[in-house]
Short mmCIF file of C-alpha atoms in Angstrom, two decimals:
data_model
loop_
_atom_site.label_atom_id
_atom_site.label_comp_id
_atom_site.label_asym_id
_atom_site.label_seq_id
_atom_site.Cartn_x
_atom_site.Cartn_y
_atom_site.Cartn_z
CA MET A 1 -15.68 -17.76 24.01
CA SER A 2 -14.31 -20.70 21.09
CA ARG A 3 -17.59 -21.74 19.99
CA VAL A 4 -19.50 -18.57 20.00
CA VAL A 5 -16.82 -16.63 18.15
CA PRO A 6 -16.99 -19.23 15.21
CA PHE A 7 -20.62 -19.23 14.99
CA MET A 8 -20.39 -15.16 14.93
CA LEU A 9 -17.67 -15.38 12.46
CA GLY A 10 -19.86 -18.09 10.17
CA LEU A 11 -22.61 -15.54 10.19
CA TYR A 12 -20.76 -12.43 9.15
CA LEU A 13 -19.44 -14.16 6.35
CA SER A 14 -23.03 -15.56 5.70
CA LEU A 15 -24.30 -11.91 5.18
CA CYS A 16 -20.69 -10.81 3.28
CA LEU A 17 -21.56 -13.71 0.70
CA GLY A 18 -25.48 -12.67 0.60
CA ARG A 19 -24.46 -9.29 -0.44
CA TRP A 20 -22.41 -10.08 -2.89
CA TRP A 21 -24.54 -12.87 -4.80
CA MET A 22 -27.43 -10.50 -3.94
CA LEU A 23 -25.70 -7.60 -6.12
CA ARG A 24 -24.25 -10.63 -8.77
CA GLU A 25 -27.67 -12.22 -9.41
CA LEU A 26 -30.33 -9.28 -8.74
CA ALA A 27 -28.01 -6.31 -9.78
CA ILE A 28 -24.99 -7.05 -11.73
CA GLY A 29 -27.12 -9.96 -13.92
CA SER A 30 -30.12 -6.94 -14.13
CA VAL A 31 -28.33 -4.92 -16.17
CA TYR A 32 -26.62 -7.20 -18.27
CA ASP A 33 -29.79 -9.41 -19.09
CA GLY A 34 -31.19 -6.41 -19.70
CA VAL A 35 -29.33 -4.80 -22.20
CA THR A 36 -29.02 -8.09 -24.09
CA ASN A 37 -32.53 -8.81 -24.20
CA LEU A 38 -32.78 -5.28 -25.74
CA GLY A 39 -30.15 -5.97 -28.04
CA LEU A 40 -32.59 -8.84 -28.90
CA LEU A 41 -35.68 -6.52 -29.38
CA VAL A 42 -34.31 -4.11 -31.05
CA GLY A 43 -33.11 -6.54 -34.16
CA ALA A 44 -36.32 -8.62 -34.39
CA TYR A 45 -38.52 -5.17 -34.39
CA PHE A 46 -36.47 -2.74 -36.61
CA PRO A 47 -34.70 -5.57 -38.71
CA HIS A 48 -34.40 -3.39 -42.22
CA ASP A 49 -31.90 -1.38 -43.84
CA ARG A 50 -33.10 1.89 -43.00
CA HIS A 51 -33.14 1.20 -39.26
CA ARG A 52 -29.56 0.62 -39.04
CA LYS A 53 -28.58 3.91 -37.88
CA PHE A 54 -31.08 3.08 -35.52
CA ARG A 55 -29.84 -0.39 -34.83
CA VAL A 56 -26.04 1.25 -34.69
CA LYS A 57 -26.89 4.23 -32.09
CA VAL A 58 -28.84 2.00 -29.34
CA ARG A 59 -25.42 -0.36 -29.40
CA ARG A 60 -23.14 2.71 -28.76
CA TYR A 61 -25.81 3.72 -26.40
CA SER A 62 -25.24 0.36 -24.54
CA SER A 63 -21.94 -0.73 -25.07
CA CYS A 64 -21.38 3.26 -23.19
CA ALA A 65 -23.86 2.49 -20.49
CA VAL A 66 -21.83 -0.50 -19.56
CA ARG A 67 -18.98 1.66 -19.33
CA LEU A 68 -20.48 3.91 -17.31
CA LEU A 69 -21.67 1.72 -14.78
CA VAL A 70 -18.24 -0.33 -14.11
CA CYS A 71 -16.70 3.23 -13.34
CA ALA A 72 -19.41 4.41 -11.51
CA ALA A 73 -19.26 0.91 -9.02
CA ARG A 74 -15.55 1.74 -8.68
CA GLY A 75 -15.64 5.23 -7.76
CA GLU A 76 -13.89 6.66 -11.12
CA ASP A 77 -13.59 10.64 -11.73
CA TRP A 78 -14.88 11.73 -15.21
CA ALA A 79 -11.91 12.01 -16.57
CA ALA A 80 -11.57 8.20 -16.18
CA CYS A 81 -15.34 7.80 -17.54
CA GLN A 82 -13.91 9.84 -20.51
CA ALA A 83 -10.66 7.75 -20.88
CA ALA A 84 -12.67 4.03 -21.09
CA ILE A 85 -15.35 5.01 -23.19
CA TRP A 86 -13.72 7.10 -26.02
CA ARG A 87 -10.54 4.98 -26.30
CA ASP A 88 -12.28 3.13 -29.26
CA ASP A 89 -14.23 6.00 -30.17
CA SER A 90 -13.62 6.01 -33.50
CA GLU A 91 -17.39 6.33 -34.61
CA GLY A 92 -17.99 8.61 -32.22
CA GLN A 93 -20.76 6.76 -29.50
CA LEU A 94 -21.97 10.13 -28.42
CA THR A 95 -21.84 13.83 -29.63
CA GLU A 96 -20.34 16.43 -27.64
CA LEU A 97 -23.73 17.76 -26.07
CA GLU A 98 -24.31 13.68 -24.86
CA LYS A 99 -21.20 13.87 -22.94
CA ASP A 100 -21.89 17.22 -21.27
CA CYS A 101 -25.27 16.07 -20.56
CA LEU A 102 -23.97 13.16 -18.86
CA GLN A 103 -21.35 15.13 -17.17
CA LYS A 104 -22.81 16.89 -14.88
CA VAL A 105 -25.07 14.11 -12.87
CA ALA A 106 -24.10 11.37 -10.87
CA PRO A 107 -22.32 8.47 -11.68
CA TYR A 108 -25.13 6.12 -11.49
CA GLN A 109 -27.20 8.91 -12.86
CA ARG A 110 -25.55 8.95 -16.02
CA VAL A 111 -26.49 4.94 -16.76
CA MET A 112 -29.78 5.63 -16.29
CA MET A 113 -29.47 8.70 -18.49
CA ILE A 114 -28.44 6.49 -21.19
CA PHE A 115 -31.12 4.05 -20.97
CA GLY A 116 -33.98 6.82 -20.78
CA TRP A 117 -32.61 8.06 -24.18
CA ILE A 118 -32.40 4.36 -25.87
CA LEU A 119 -36.08 4.64 -24.73
CA THR A 120 -36.77 7.29 -26.55
CA LEU A 121 -35.29 6.15 -29.68
CA ILE A 122 -37.25 3.47 -29.28
CA VAL A 123 -40.47 4.74 -28.78
CA GLU A 124 -39.85 7.36 -31.53
CA ALA A 125 -39.07 4.78 -33.81
CA ALA A 126 -41.72 2.56 -33.28
CA HIS A 127 -44.01 5.93 -33.78
CA ILE A 128 -42.60 6.08 -37.17
CA ASP A 129 -42.93 2.54 -38.00
CA LYS A 130 -46.55 2.80 -36.36
CA ILE A 131 -45.71 -0.47 -34.28
CA PRO A 132 -48.69 -1.02 -31.84
CA PRO A 133 -48.12 0.49 -28.20
CA PRO A 134 -48.36 -2.64 -26.22
CA ASN A 135 -45.65 -4.36 -28.62
CA ILE A 136 -43.59 -1.61 -27.35
CA ASN A 137 -44.08 -2.98 -23.61
CA ALA A 138 -41.28 -5.59 -23.83
CA PHE A 139 -38.26 -3.08 -24.66
CA HIS A 140 -39.95 -1.15 -21.45
CA VAL A 141 -39.88 -4.37 -19.10
CA GLN A 142 -36.07 -4.90 -20.03
CA LEU A 143 -35.17 -1.30 -19.67
CA LEU A 144 -37.11 -1.01 -16.13
CA ALA A 145 -35.59 -3.76 -14.89
CA ALA A 146 -31.81 -2.89 -16.26
CA ARG A 147 -32.99 0.53 -14.18
CA ASP A 148 -33.62 -1.31 -11.06
CA GLY A 149 -30.20 -3.09 -10.85
CA ILE A 150 -28.36 0.29 -11.34
CA GLN A 151 -30.19 1.56 -8.18
CA LEU A 152 -29.60 -1.62 -6.40
CA ILE A 153 -25.65 -1.59 -6.68
CA ASP A 154 -25.78 2.05 -5.73
CA THR A 155 -27.84 0.93 -2.89
CA VAL A 156 -25.40 -2.05 -2.11
CA LEU A 157 -22.45 -0.68 -2.27
CA ASN A 158 -22.86 2.84 -0.52
CA THR A 159 -24.83 0.65 2.56
CA GLN A 160 -22.49 -0.59 4.80
CA LEU A 161 -23.20 -3.25 7.66
CA PRO A 162 -24.36 -1.65 10.64
CA PHE A 163 -21.21 -0.32 12.81
CA ALA A 164 -22.26 -1.69 16.08
CA TYR A 165 -22.49 -5.72 14.54
CA VAL A 166 -19.07 -4.80 13.37
CA HIS A 167 -17.65 -3.92 16.28
CA LEU A 168 -19.40 -6.57 18.16
CA ILE A 169 -17.66 -8.76 15.86
CA ALA A 170 -14.13 -7.20 16.36
CA LEU A 171 -15.06 -7.00 20.28
CA LEU A 172 -15.29 -11.43 20.58
CA VAL A 173 -12.66 -11.68 17.85
CA ASN A 174 -10.18 -9.52 20.31
CA LEU A 175 -11.69 -11.27 23.94
CA ASN A 176 -11.24 -14.69 22.16
CA ASN A 177 -7.19 -13.62 21.38
CA ILE A 178 -6.74 -12.75 24.60
CA VAL A 179 -8.25 -15.84 26.13
CA VAL A 180 -6.21 -17.69 23.86
CA SER A 181 -3.45 -16.49 24.67
CA LEU A 182 -3.71 -16.18 28.85
CA LYS A 183 -4.12 -20.33 27.93
CA CYS A 184 -1.78 -21.04 26.50
CA ALA A 185 0.37 -18.61 28.62
CA PHE A 186 -0.18 -20.74 31.68
CA VAL A 187 0.23 -24.47 29.50
CA LEU A 188 3.22 -23.31 28.41
CA ALA A 189 4.69 -22.21 32.03
CA VAL A 190 3.38 -25.48 33.42
CA SER A 191 5.12 -27.48 30.32
CA TRP A 192 8.47 -25.32 31.03
CA LYS A 193 8.10 -26.41 34.62
CA MET A 194 7.92 -29.30 33.77
CA SER A 195 10.45 -30.37 31.14
CA ASP A 196 8.09 -31.34 28.07
CA PRO A 197 9.60 -29.57 24.95
CA LEU A 198 6.57 -30.75 22.59
CA SER A 199 4.18 -29.23 24.65
CA VAL A 200 5.90 -25.83 24.76
CA ALA A 201 6.82 -25.98 21.23
CA SER A 202 3.16 -26.65 20.24
CA GLN A 203 1.63 -23.70 22.70
CA ILE A 204 4.10 -21.31 20.75
CA MET A 205 2.86 -22.25 17.47
CA TYR A 206 -0.57 -22.54 18.64
CA ILE A 207 -0.10 -18.95 20.04
CA MET A 208 1.64 -17.93 16.90
CA VAL A 209 -0.88 -19.21 14.52
CA MET A 210 -4.13 -19.00 16.52
CA PRO A 211 -4.71 -15.02 16.34
CA VAL A 212 -3.78 -14.61 13.14
CA LEU A 213 -6.39 -17.12 11.80
#
């Protein structure tokens, strides 16, 4: 039992850390990389003064998307999302119509919706400036990668480990604690009878500390 339990707990810990790292690298990393690369591409393809309002709009949308993503991951309601987004909304990041549209959809869908708005703005701006369609593929790649990252975050956070596996880990830990308690009780009784205070004290400490660990 003392060999099986650490092995199973090691597998459980490895699985939890693997899920966390996948969430950090493939999900959150994809979203932040997409937003950052999008800002770089927008600045490179639309650098002129006439594009200033367009660049500001994309920046505001991107900022709102990131904040809404954090709110969705935390499970916050719409009121908390509004407080997070509109706290410094002196420039008016979103219109009332856009706010109403976001309020009607699910938390993670709000972020995807904003990315859809960004893509629509880019396609329209590219059409006005007569940018060749193949050059817009880079924008599509970044926004779709960010959307996939959002979907992965939603999937991982709402998919728990198998119920039977968690119960197996709990059962093994409880059995191990019972076996350790019985073993300590026998050794303590023998040590007490043999007048060995050091062994008695060590067994008492062991039985108090081991179940907690």
